[in-house]
Short mmCIF file of C-alpha atoms in Angstrom, two decimals:
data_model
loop_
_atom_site.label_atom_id
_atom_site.label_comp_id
_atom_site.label_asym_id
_atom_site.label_seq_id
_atom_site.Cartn_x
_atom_site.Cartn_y
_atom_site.Cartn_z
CA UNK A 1 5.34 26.39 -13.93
CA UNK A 2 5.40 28.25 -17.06
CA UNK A 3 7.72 30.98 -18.08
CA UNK A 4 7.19 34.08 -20.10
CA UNK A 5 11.30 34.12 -21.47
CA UNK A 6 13.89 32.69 -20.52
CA UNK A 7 14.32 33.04 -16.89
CA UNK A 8 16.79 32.20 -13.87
CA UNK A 9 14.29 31.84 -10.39
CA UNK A 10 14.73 31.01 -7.24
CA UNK A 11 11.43 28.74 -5.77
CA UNK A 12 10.58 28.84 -2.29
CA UNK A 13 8.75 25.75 -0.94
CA UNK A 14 7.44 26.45 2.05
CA UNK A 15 5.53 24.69 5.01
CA UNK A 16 7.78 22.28 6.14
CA UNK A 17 7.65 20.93 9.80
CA UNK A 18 10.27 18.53 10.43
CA UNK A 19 13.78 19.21 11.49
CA UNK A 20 14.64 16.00 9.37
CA UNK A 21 15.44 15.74 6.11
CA UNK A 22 17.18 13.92 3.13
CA UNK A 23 17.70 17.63 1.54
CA UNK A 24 19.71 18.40 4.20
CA UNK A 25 22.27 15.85 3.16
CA UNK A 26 22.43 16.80 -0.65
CA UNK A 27 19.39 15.22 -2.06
CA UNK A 28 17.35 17.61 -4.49
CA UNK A 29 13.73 17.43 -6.32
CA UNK A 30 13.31 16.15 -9.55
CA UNK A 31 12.06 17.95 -12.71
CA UNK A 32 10.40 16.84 -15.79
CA UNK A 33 9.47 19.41 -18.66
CA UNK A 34 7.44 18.63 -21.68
CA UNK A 35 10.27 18.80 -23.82
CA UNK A 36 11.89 15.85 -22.71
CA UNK A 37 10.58 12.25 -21.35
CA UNK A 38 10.66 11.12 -17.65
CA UNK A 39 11.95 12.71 -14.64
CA UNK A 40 15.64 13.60 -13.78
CA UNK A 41 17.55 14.61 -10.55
CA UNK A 42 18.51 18.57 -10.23
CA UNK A 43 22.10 18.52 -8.99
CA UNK A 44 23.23 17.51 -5.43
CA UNK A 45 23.42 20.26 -3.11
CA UNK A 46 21.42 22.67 -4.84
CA UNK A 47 18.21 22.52 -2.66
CA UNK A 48 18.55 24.37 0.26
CA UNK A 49 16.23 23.70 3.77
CA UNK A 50 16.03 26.29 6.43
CA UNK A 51 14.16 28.23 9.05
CA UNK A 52 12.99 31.03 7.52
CA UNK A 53 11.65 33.89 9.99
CA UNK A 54 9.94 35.30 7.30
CA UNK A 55 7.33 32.48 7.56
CA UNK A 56 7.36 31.92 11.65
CA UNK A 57 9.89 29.89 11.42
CA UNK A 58 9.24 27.27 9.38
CA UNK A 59 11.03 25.28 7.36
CA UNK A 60 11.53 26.57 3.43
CA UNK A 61 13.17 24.39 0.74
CA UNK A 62 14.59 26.51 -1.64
CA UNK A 63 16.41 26.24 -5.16
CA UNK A 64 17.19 27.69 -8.23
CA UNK A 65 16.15 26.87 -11.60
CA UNK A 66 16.76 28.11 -15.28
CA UNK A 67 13.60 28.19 -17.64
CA UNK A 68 14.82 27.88 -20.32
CA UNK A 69 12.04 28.78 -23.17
CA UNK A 70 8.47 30.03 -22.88
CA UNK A 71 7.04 27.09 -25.11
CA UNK A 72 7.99 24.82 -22.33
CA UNK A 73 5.93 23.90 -19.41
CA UNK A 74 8.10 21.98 -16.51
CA UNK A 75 7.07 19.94 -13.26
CA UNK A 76 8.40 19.63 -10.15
CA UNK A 77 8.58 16.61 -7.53
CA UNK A 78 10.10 15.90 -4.16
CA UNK A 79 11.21 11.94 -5.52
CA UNK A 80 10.46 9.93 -8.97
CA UNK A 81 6.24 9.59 -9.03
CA UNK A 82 5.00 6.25 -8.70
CA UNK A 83 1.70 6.81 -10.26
CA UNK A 84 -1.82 4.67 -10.34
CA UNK A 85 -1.25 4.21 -14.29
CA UNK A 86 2.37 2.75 -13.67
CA UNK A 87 1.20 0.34 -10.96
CA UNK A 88 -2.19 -0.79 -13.43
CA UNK A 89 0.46 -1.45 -16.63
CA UNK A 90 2.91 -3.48 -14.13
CA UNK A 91 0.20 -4.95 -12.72
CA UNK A 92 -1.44 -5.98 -15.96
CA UNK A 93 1.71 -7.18 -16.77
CA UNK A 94 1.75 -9.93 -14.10
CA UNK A 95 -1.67 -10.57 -15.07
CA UNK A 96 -0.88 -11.59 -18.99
CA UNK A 97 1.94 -14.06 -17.36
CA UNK A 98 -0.81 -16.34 -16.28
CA UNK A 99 1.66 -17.22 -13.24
CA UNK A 100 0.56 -19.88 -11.03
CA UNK A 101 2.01 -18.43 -7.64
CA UNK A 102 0.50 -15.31 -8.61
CA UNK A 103 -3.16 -14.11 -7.57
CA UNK A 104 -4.54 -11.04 -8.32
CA UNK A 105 -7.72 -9.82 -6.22
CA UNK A 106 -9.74 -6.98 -6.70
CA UNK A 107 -10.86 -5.73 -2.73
CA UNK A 108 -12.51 -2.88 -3.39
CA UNK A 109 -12.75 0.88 -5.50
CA UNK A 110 -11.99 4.28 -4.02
CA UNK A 111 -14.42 6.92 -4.69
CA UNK A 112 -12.36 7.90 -7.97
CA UNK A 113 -13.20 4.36 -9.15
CA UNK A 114 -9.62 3.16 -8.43
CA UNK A 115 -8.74 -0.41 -8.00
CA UNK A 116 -7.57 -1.30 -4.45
CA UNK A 117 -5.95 -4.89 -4.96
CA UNK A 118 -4.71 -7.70 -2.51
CA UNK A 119 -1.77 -9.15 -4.07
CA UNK A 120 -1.40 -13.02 -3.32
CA UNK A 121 2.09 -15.20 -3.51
CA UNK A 122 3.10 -18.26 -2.79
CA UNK A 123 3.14 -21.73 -4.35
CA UNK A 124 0.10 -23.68 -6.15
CA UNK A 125 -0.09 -26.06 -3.67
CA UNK A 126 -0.16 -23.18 -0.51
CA UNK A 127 -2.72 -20.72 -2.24
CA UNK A 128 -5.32 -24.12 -2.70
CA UNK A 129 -4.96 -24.31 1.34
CA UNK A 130 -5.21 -20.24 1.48
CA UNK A 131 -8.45 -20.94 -0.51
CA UNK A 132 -10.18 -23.26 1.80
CA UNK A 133 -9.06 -21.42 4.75
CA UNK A 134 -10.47 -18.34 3.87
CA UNK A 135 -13.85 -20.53 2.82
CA UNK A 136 -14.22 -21.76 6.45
CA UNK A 137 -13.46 -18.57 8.39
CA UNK A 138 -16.45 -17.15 5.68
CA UNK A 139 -18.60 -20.31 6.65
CA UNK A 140 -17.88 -19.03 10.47
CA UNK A 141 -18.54 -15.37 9.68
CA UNK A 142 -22.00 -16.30 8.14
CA UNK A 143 -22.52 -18.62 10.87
CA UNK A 144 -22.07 -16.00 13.71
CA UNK A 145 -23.46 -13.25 11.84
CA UNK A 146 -27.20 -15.84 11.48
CA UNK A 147 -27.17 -16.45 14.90
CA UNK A 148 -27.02 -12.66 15.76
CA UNK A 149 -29.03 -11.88 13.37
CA UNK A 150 -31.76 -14.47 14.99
CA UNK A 151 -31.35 -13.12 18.34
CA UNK A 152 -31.61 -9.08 17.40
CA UNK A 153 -35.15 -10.85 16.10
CA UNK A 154 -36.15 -12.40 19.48
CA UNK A 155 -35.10 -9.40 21.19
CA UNK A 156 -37.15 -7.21 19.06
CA UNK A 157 -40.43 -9.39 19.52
CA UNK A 158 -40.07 -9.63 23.11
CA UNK A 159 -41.13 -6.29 23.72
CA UNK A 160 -41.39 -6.68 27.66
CA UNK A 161 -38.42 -7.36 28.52
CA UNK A 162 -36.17 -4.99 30.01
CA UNK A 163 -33.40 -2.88 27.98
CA UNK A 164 -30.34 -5.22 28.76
CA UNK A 165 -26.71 -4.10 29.68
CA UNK A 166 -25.57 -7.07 28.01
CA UNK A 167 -23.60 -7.24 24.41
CA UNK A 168 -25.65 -8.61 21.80
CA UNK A 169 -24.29 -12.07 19.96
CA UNK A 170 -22.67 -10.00 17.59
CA UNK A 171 -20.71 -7.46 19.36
CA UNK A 172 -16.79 -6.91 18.93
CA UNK A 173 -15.99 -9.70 20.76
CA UNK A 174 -17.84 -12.34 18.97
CA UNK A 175 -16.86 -11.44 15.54
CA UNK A 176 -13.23 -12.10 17.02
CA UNK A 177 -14.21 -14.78 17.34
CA UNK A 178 -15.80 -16.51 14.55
CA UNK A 179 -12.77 -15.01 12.87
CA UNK A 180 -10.90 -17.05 15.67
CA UNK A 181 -7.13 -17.72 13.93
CA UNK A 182 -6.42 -17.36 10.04
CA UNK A 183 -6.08 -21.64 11.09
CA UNK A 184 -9.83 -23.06 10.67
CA UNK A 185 -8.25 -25.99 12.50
CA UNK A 186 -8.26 -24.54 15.32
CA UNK A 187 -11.97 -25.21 16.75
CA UNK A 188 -12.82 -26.43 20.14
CA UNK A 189 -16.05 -27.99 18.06
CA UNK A 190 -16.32 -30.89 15.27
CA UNK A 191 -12.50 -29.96 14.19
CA UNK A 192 -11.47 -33.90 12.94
CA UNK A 193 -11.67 -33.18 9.00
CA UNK A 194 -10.67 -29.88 9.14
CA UNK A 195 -7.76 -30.38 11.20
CA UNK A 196 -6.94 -33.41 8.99
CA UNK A 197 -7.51 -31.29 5.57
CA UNK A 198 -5.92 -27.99 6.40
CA UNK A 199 -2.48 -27.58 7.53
CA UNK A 200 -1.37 -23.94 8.88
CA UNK A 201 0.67 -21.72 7.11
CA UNK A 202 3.08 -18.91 7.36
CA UNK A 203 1.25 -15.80 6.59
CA UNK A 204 3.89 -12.44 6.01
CA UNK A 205 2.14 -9.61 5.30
CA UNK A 206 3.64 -7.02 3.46
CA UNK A 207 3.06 -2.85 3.58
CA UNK A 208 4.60 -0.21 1.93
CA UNK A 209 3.77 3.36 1.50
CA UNK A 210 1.88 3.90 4.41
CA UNK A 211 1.71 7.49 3.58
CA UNK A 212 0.92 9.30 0.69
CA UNK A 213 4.34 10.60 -0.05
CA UNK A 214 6.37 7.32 0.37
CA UNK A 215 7.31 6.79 -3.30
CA UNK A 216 10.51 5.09 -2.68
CA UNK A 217 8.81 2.45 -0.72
CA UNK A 218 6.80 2.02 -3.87
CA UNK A 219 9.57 0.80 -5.92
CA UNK A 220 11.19 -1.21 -3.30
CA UNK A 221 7.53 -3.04 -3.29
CA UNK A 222 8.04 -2.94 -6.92
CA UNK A 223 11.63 -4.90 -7.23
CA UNK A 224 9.89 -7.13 -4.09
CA UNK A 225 7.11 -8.26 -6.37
CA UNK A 226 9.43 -8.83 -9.37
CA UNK A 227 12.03 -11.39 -6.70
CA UNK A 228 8.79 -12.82 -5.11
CA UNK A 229 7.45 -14.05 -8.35
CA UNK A 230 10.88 -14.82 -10.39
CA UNK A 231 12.91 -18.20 -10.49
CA UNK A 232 15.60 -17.40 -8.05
CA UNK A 233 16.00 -20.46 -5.32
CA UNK A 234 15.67 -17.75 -2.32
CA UNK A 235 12.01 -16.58 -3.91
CA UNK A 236 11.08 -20.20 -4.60
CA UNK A 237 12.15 -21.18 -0.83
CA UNK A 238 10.03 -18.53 0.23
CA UNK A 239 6.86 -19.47 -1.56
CA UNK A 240 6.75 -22.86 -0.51
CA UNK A 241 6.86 -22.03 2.96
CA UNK A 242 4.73 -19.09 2.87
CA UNK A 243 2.07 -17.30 1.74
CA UNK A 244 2.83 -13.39 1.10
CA UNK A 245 -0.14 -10.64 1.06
CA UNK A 246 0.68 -7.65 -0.52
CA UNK A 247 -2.52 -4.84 -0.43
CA UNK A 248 -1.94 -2.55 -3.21
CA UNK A 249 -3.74 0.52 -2.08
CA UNK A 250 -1.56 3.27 -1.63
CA UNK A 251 1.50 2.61 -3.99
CA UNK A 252 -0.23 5.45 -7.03
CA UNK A 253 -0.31 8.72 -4.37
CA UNK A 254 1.87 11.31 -4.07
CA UNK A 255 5.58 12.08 -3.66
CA UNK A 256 8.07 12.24 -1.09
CA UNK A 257 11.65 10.96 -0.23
CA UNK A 258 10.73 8.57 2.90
CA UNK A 259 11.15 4.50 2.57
CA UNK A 260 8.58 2.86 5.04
CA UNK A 261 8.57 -1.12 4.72
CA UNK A 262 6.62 -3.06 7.17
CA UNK A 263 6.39 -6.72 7.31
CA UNK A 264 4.46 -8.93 9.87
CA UNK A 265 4.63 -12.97 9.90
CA UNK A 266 1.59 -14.32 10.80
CA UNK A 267 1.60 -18.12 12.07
CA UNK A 268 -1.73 -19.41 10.94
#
């Protein structure tokens, strides 16, 4: 927004649809203006949410603000951004440390060319085993995917045979199973080394954010990573006994004032 003089509005958000809110109980947006650095609360209690029957009833969030010079152009947020270029520096951060419980993989790039990362923690010893598991369940992948591959072939040169009802090798099922458990132990065929040379771990998989305008869930991934990788006993406990997978692919988006953490334990 950019004002003209100096100026006292009122701003009507509008197009809310739930009946359940954190502005309800005194929280209010956050404002940044190029005049000043970073973000700050408005006061509590100033934002107002409502039914408003001049827009069918929705919901409007509502409160005032003082411009308070023309030169000045000012921003408004539902909760403090996390943003992509605040996640890359942090991120970059852990990088430089050189940290041997730390691994840092690059999955894959979003249209926009943004990294989408698969965060890896746990101790030296525990990501070595992570390693090897994940290069027998690709050995099994490859495997499955060769001997599908060989019978789509046959199939194709057998041109009088009848259309079959039949999955082919590779169908949903299949692939389940060559991914079979996270555990390339567990084989019903030629398992002795492996068994003897892999021991299973404790996978816990960690999500945050799972929509766009979870920032606070952001930071609490944010403090996670920073107790995860420090020296305290309770983080060090938890990375020899497990091996924590954190995708970072939604912590840059956009804002909101709703804390979603998810955690699954995997017993590989």
């Amino acid at each position: 927004a950019r004002c003209s003089r100096p100026t006292k509005a009122l701003l009507h958000i509008v197009g809310y649809s739930k009946t359940k809110s954190l502005y309800r109980d005194g929280m209010a947006p956050v404002v940044r203006s190029s005049a000043a650095s970073g973000w700050q609360r408005m006061p509590t209690g100033s934002a107002y949410l409502y039914r408003s029957p001049r827009h069918g009833q929705k919901y409007v969030l509502s409160f005032p603000f003082m411009f308070d010079s023309p030169d000045i152009t000012y921003s408004f947020a539902y909760c403090y951004p996390y943003t992509y270029s605040y996640l890359q520096r942090f991120l970059h951060t852990l990088d430089s440390k050189n940290l041997s419980c730390y691994r840092r993989r690059l999955l894959t790039r979003t249209i926009q060319a943004r990294r989408l990362d698969l965060i890896t923690i746990s101790s030296p010893a525990n990501l070595a085993v992570d390693d090897m598991h994940e290069r027998e369940i690709n050995n099994r992948i490859a495997e499955k995917m060769a001997v599908g591959a060989a019978a789509n072939k046959t199939s194709r040169q057998d041109l009088t045979r009848a259309p079959s009802m039949e999955p082919s090798t590779l169908d949903s099922r299949s692939f389940c199973g060559a991914l079979g458990s996270a555990n390339p132990s567990i084989r019903s065929e030629g398992t002795g080394s492996v068994e003897a040379t892999l021991p299973p771990l404790i996978y816990l998989f960690v999500s945050a954010r799972v929509h766009p305008g979870e920032t606070p869930a952001s930071f609490v991934m944010h403090g996670l990573l920073r107790f995860l990788l420090s020296d305290e006993p309770a983080a060090k406990a938890i990375r020899e006994v497990a091996v924590v997978s954190i995708p970072i692919a939604l912590l840059h988006r956009a804002t909101s004032a709703v804390l979603r953490i998810a955690i699954v334990v995997l017993f590989c």
